[in-house]
Tab-separated table of C-alpha atoms and ligand atoms in Angstrom:
chain	number	residue	atom	x	y	z
A	1	UNK	CA	-76.228	-57.509	18.398
A	2	UNK	CA	-77.752	-60.701	17.008
A	3	UNK	CA	-75.959	-64.039	17.028
A	4	UNK	CA	-75.013	-65.167	13.532
A	5	UNK	CA	-75.889	-68.756	14.353
A	6	UNK	CA	-79.065	-68.700	16.464
A	7	UNK	CA	-80.111	-65.125	15.531
A	8	UNK	CA	-80.970	-64.352	19.150
A	9	UNK	CA	-79.992	-60.910	20.452
A	10	UNK	CA	-77.156	-60.841	22.967
A	11	UNK	CA	-74.997	-58.237	24.689
A	12	UNK	CA	-71.418	-57.903	23.506
A	13	UNK	CA	-68.934	-56.864	26.197
A	14	UNK	CA	-66.735	-54.044	24.938
A	15	UNK	CA	-62.976	-54.611	24.549
A	16	UNK	CA	-60.392	-53.800	21.847
A	17	UNK	CA	-60.548	-57.469	20.747
A	18	UNK	CA	-64.335	-57.458	20.275
A	19	UNK	CA	-64.056	-54.322	18.136
A	20	UNK	CA	-61.955	-56.261	15.634
A	21	UNK	CA	-64.190	-59.288	15.566
A	22	UNK	CA	-66.266	-59.629	12.430
A	23	UNK	CA	-68.515	-62.597	13.075
A	24	UNK	CA	-70.598	-62.502	16.211
A	25	UNK	CA	-71.584	-65.756	17.833
A	26	UNK	CA	-73.228	-65.870	21.276
A	27	UNK	CA	-71.571	-67.822	24.077
A	28	UNK	CA	-74.249	-70.557	23.973
A	29	UNK	CA	-73.512	-71.214	20.313
A	30	UNK	CA	-69.761	-70.926	20.833
A	31	UNK	CA	-69.948	-73.666	23.459
A	32	UNK	CA	-71.526	-76.024	20.922
A	33	UNK	CA	-68.103	-76.795	19.494
A	34	UNK	CA	-64.972	-77.988	21.287
A	35	UNK	CA	-61.678	-77.114	19.611
A	36	UNK	CA	-59.259	-80.047	19.565
A	37	UNK	CA	-56.257	-79.711	21.827
A	38	UNK	CA	-52.808	-80.944	20.830
A	39	UNK	CA	-53.129	-84.622	19.969
A	40	UNK	CA	-51.947	-86.857	17.143
A	41	UNK	CA	-49.797	-84.638	14.897
A	42	UNK	CA	-51.157	-86.391	11.795
A	43	UNK	CA	-54.930	-86.252	12.375
A	44	UNK	CA	-55.714	-84.401	15.622
A	45	UNK	CA	-57.089	-87.426	17.450
A	46	UNK	CA	-56.558	-86.933	21.184
A	47	UNK	CA	-53.451	-88.854	22.224
A	48	UNK	CA	-51.160	-88.509	25.201
A	49	UNK	CA	-48.223	-86.154	24.656
A	50	UNK	CA	-48.928	-85.653	20.967
A	51	UNK	CA	-48.066	-89.225	19.987
A	52	UNK	CA	-49.116	-90.471	16.528
A	53	UNK	CA	-52.423	-92.344	16.973
A	54	UNK	CA	-52.921	-96.011	16.106
A	55	UNK	CA	-55.109	-95.108	13.097
A	56	UNK	CA	-52.335	-93.023	11.578
A	57	UNK	CA	-49.761	-95.718	12.319
A	58	UNK	CA	-51.910	-98.118	10.272
A	59	UNK	CA	-52.280	-95.668	7.380
A	60	UNK	CA	-48.521	-95.110	7.379
A	61	UNK	CA	-47.933	-98.865	7.311
A	62	UNK	CA	-50.005	-98.928	4.111
A	63	UNK	CA	-47.717	-96.282	2.636
A	64	UNK	CA	-50.414	-93.602	2.914
A	65	UNK	CA	-48.832	-90.510	4.381
A	66	UNK	CA	-51.342	-87.710	4.897
A	67	UNK	CA	-51.409	-85.002	7.543
A	68	UNK	CA	-54.915	-83.850	8.453
A	69	UNK	CA	-55.435	-80.662	10.422
A	70	UNK	CA	-58.644	-81.385	12.376
A	71	UNK	CA	-60.229	-78.433	14.158
A	72	UNK	CA	-63.028	-79.620	16.463
A	73	UNK	CA	-63.960	-82.690	18.477
A	74	UNK	CA	-66.785	-84.701	16.947
A	75	UNK	CA	-68.541	-85.080	20.300
A	76	UNK	CA	-72.297	-85.000	20.850
A	77	UNK	CA	-72.683	-81.273	20.310
A	78	UNK	CA	-70.297	-81.419	17.347
A	79	UNK	CA	-72.478	-84.125	15.811
A	80	UNK	CA	-75.624	-82.044	16.451
A	81	UNK	CA	-73.973	-79.025	14.868
A	82	UNK	CA	-72.922	-81.004	11.790
A	83	UNK	CA	-76.352	-82.577	11.428
A	84	UNK	CA	-77.981	-79.145	11.448
A	85	UNK	CA	-75.442	-77.767	8.969
A	86	UNK	CA	-75.166	-80.709	6.605
A	87	UNK	CA	-78.556	-82.389	6.623
A	88	UNK	CA	-80.666	-79.433	7.810
A	89	UNK	CA	-79.080	-77.162	5.202
A	90	UNK	CA	-78.336	-74.445	7.790
A	91	UNK	CA	-75.386	-73.036	5.862
A	92	UNK	CA	-75.236	-69.886	8.041
A	93	UNK	CA	-73.758	-72.064	10.796
A	94	UNK	CA	-70.500	-72.101	8.863
A	95	UNK	CA	-69.868	-68.507	10.034
A	96	UNK	CA	-69.145	-69.950	13.435
A	97	UNK	CA	-66.146	-71.899	12.185
A	98	UNK	CA	-64.938	-69.353	9.645
A	99	UNK	CA	-62.168	-67.878	11.791
A	100	UNK	CA	-60.762	-71.286	12.778
A	101	UNK	CA	-60.749	-72.323	9.118
A	102	UNK	CA	-59.082	-69.071	8.020
A	103	UNK	CA	-56.281	-69.605	10.499
A	104	UNK	CA	-55.218	-72.751	8.611
A	105	UNK	CA	-54.610	-70.807	5.389
A	106	UNK	CA	-51.224	-71.283	3.683
A	107	UNK	CA	-49.749	-69.399	0.700
A	108	UNK	CA	-49.798	-70.834	-2.855
A	109	UNK	CA	-52.256	-73.557	-1.929
A	110	UNK	CA	-55.410	-74.688	-3.715
A	111	UNK	CA	-58.170	-75.830	-1.368
A	112	UNK	CA	-59.978	-78.793	-2.854
A	113	UNK	CA	-63.259	-79.853	-1.246
A	114	UNK	CA	-64.115	-83.532	-1.103
A	115	UNK	CA	-66.825	-83.695	-3.773
A	116	UNK	CA	-70.275	-85.203	-3.465
A	117	UNK	CA	-71.486	-87.522	-6.180
A	118	UNK	CA	-73.842	-85.863	-8.674
A	119	UNK	CA	-76.784	-87.679	-7.192
A	120	UNK	CA	-75.925	-86.668	-3.625
A	121	UNK	CA	-75.425	-83.044	-4.671
A	122	UNK	CA	-78.872	-83.019	-6.293
A	123	UNK	CA	-80.558	-84.138	-3.081
A	124	UNK	CA	-78.470	-82.079	-0.624
A	125	UNK	CA	-78.309	-78.996	-2.897
A	126	UNK	CA	-74.920	-77.910	-1.553
A	127	UNK	CA	-71.549	-79.455	-0.899
A	128	UNK	CA	-70.868	-78.880	2.787
A	129	UNK	CA	-67.096	-79.292	2.249
A	130	UNK	CA	-67.032	-76.723	-0.562
A	131	UNK	CA	-68.585	-74.041	1.678
A	132	UNK	CA	-65.862	-74.727	4.267
A	133	UNK	CA	-63.059	-74.726	1.656
A	134	UNK	CA	-64.156	-71.315	0.330
A	135	UNK	CA	-63.797	-69.886	3.809
A	136	UNK	CA	-60.089	-70.788	3.837
A	137	UNK	CA	-58.798	-69.710	0.436
A	138	UNK	CA	-58.945	-70.292	-3.328
A	139	UNK	CA	-60.824	-73.447	-4.250
A	140	UNK	CA	-61.192	-75.568	-7.333
A	141	UNK	CA	-63.301	-78.577	-8.126
A	142	UNK	CA	-60.418	-80.930	-8.856
A	143	UNK	CA	-61.954	-84.266	-7.931
A	144	UNK	CA	-65.065	-86.039	-9.177
A	145	UNK	CA	-66.810	-88.641	-7.070
A	146	UNK	CA	-68.687	-91.548	-8.571
A	147	UNK	CA	-71.814	-92.783	-6.860
A	148	UNK	CA	-71.278	-95.286	-4.042
A	149	UNK	CA	-73.518	-96.182	-1.152
A	150	UNK	CA	-73.511	-93.598	1.613
A	151	UNK	CA	-70.809	-94.327	4.194
A	152	UNK	CA	-73.478	-94.229	6.849
A	153	UNK	CA	-75.141	-97.215	5.220
A	154	UNK	CA	-71.950	-99.233	4.914
A	155	UNK	CA	-70.515	-101.580	7.486
A	156	UNK	CA	-66.925	-101.179	8.619
A	157	UNK	CA	-65.669	-103.961	6.345
A	158	UNK	CA	-67.387	-102.605	3.242
A	159	UNK	CA	-66.229	-99.095	3.991
A	160	UNK	CA	-62.647	-100.211	4.226
A	161	UNK	CA	-62.600	-102.288	1.072
A	162	UNK	CA	-64.786	-100.269	-1.258
A	163	UNK	CA	-63.189	-99.081	-4.473
A	164	UNK	CA	-61.748	-95.601	-4.626
A	165	UNK	CA	-64.637	-93.419	-5.896
A	166	UNK	CA	-62.465	-90.426	-6.836
A	167	UNK	CA	-61.062	-89.379	-10.205
A	168	UNK	CA	-59.248	-86.192	-11.173
A	169	UNK	CA	-61.203	-83.664	-13.233
A	170	UNK	CA	-58.538	-80.989	-13.895
A	171	UNK	CA	-55.362	-80.297	-11.982
A	172	UNK	CA	-54.716	-76.685	-10.925
A	173	UNK	CA	-51.345	-74.908	-11.083
A	174	UNK	CA	-50.284	-74.611	-7.460
A	175	UNK	CA	-47.512	-75.717	-5.113
A	176	UNK	CA	-49.764	-77.803	-2.938
A	177	UNK	CA	-53.315	-79.124	-2.624
A	178	UNK	CA	-55.123	-79.113	0.694
A	179	UNK	CA	-58.195	-81.332	0.766
A	180	UNK	CA	-61.128	-80.065	2.815
A	181	UNK	CA	-63.801	-82.228	4.422
A	182	UNK	CA	-66.351	-81.940	7.205
A	183	UNK	CA	-65.674	-84.980	9.361
A	184	UNK	CA	-62.814	-87.476	9.679
A	185	UNK	CA	-64.249	-90.792	10.852
A	186	UNK	CA	-62.168	-93.661	9.516
A	187	UNK	CA	-59.960	-91.494	7.308
A	188	UNK	CA	-60.787	-93.624	4.271
A	189	UNK	CA	-62.338	-90.780	2.253
A	190	UNK	CA	-59.436	-88.370	2.708
A	191	UNK	CA	-56.794	-91.045	2.128
A	192	UNK	CA	-58.520	-92.221	-1.062
A	193	UNK	CA	-58.768	-88.637	-2.335
A	194	UNK	CA	-55.114	-87.952	-1.475
A	195	UNK	CA	-54.023	-91.155	-3.193
A	196	UNK	CA	-55.933	-90.154	-6.345
A	197	UNK	CA	-54.187	-86.766	-6.409
A	198	UNK	CA	-50.755	-88.287	-5.832
A	199	UNK	CA	-51.276	-90.808	-8.627
A	200	UNK	CA	-52.162	-87.863	-10.886
A	201	UNK	CA	-48.785	-86.286	-10.084
A	202	UNK	CA	-49.567	-83.898	-7.206
A	203	UNK	CA	-46.544	-84.024	-4.906
A	204	UNK	CA	-47.755	-82.082	-1.888
A	205	UNK	CA	-51.116	-83.013	-0.422
A	206	UNK	CA	-52.481	-82.425	3.063
A	207	UNK	CA	-55.973	-81.914	4.488
A	208	UNK	CA	-58.102	-79.747	6.734
A	209	UNK	CA	-61.089	-81.347	8.401
A	210	UNK	CA	-63.653	-79.598	10.569
A	211	UNK	CA	-64.266	-82.533	12.928
A	212	UNK	CA	-62.327	-85.557	14.139
A	213	UNK	CA	-64.160	-88.463	15.770
A	214	UNK	CA	-62.990	-89.294	19.281
A	215	UNK	CA	-64.363	-92.759	19.859
A	216	UNK	CA	-61.730	-95.393	19.238
A	217	UNK	CA	-64.238	-98.190	18.723
A	218	UNK	CA	-65.640	-96.415	15.660
A	219	UNK	CA	-62.279	-96.433	13.958
A	220	UNK	CA	-61.409	-98.722	11.156
A	221	UNK	CA	-58.709	-101.237	12.037
A	222	UNK	CA	-56.554	-102.146	9.060
B	1	LIG	ZN1	-76.289	-68.056	19.258
B	2	LIG	ZN1	-53.735	-89.781	13.980
């Protein structure tokens, strides 16, 4: 058996559970990612006893009510994984997270990836959020993103106050839209996208995000 992620051969111990498994990932690769334990019920950030985190309290105070199901901790190995997937173009890595993504699937939902701007899509060649969304369920390109400076190049202040870059392309017929993104850092991107959908008349919006940052100091105070 070869690992889907690193391609190295490895021995698979036999058990009824392994017979049913479709995507084989070796233990070294599996250890690269740390699933988030019960934390903030609105974004997955680790908090004591599942209390709503201070970031979410601030978003709620702004009238922005969005629940984000975050799957993995954005720790050092999570960041390495994402760098390899997103900037290295190693799309096969997504197989590793496929099962976790699938488990979030809900009925009568359209999964809408956070779009890249046209320019960004030309240079990256794929939308990392779209690949993830397709692993969960039906997807549609509902939002369009206008070009803004990369978040990585923006300071905290600029990031917080920049104009909403999202517009609605076409709305699908569905009960609910679930936004899909790769990493939740300040939450600005997902909240702006959700706000755009709500203003266009979508009543039920939530989100699935592969990673949630853990470091409090990186968060955006509002
Ligand atoms: Zn491996
Ligand atoms: Zn939270």
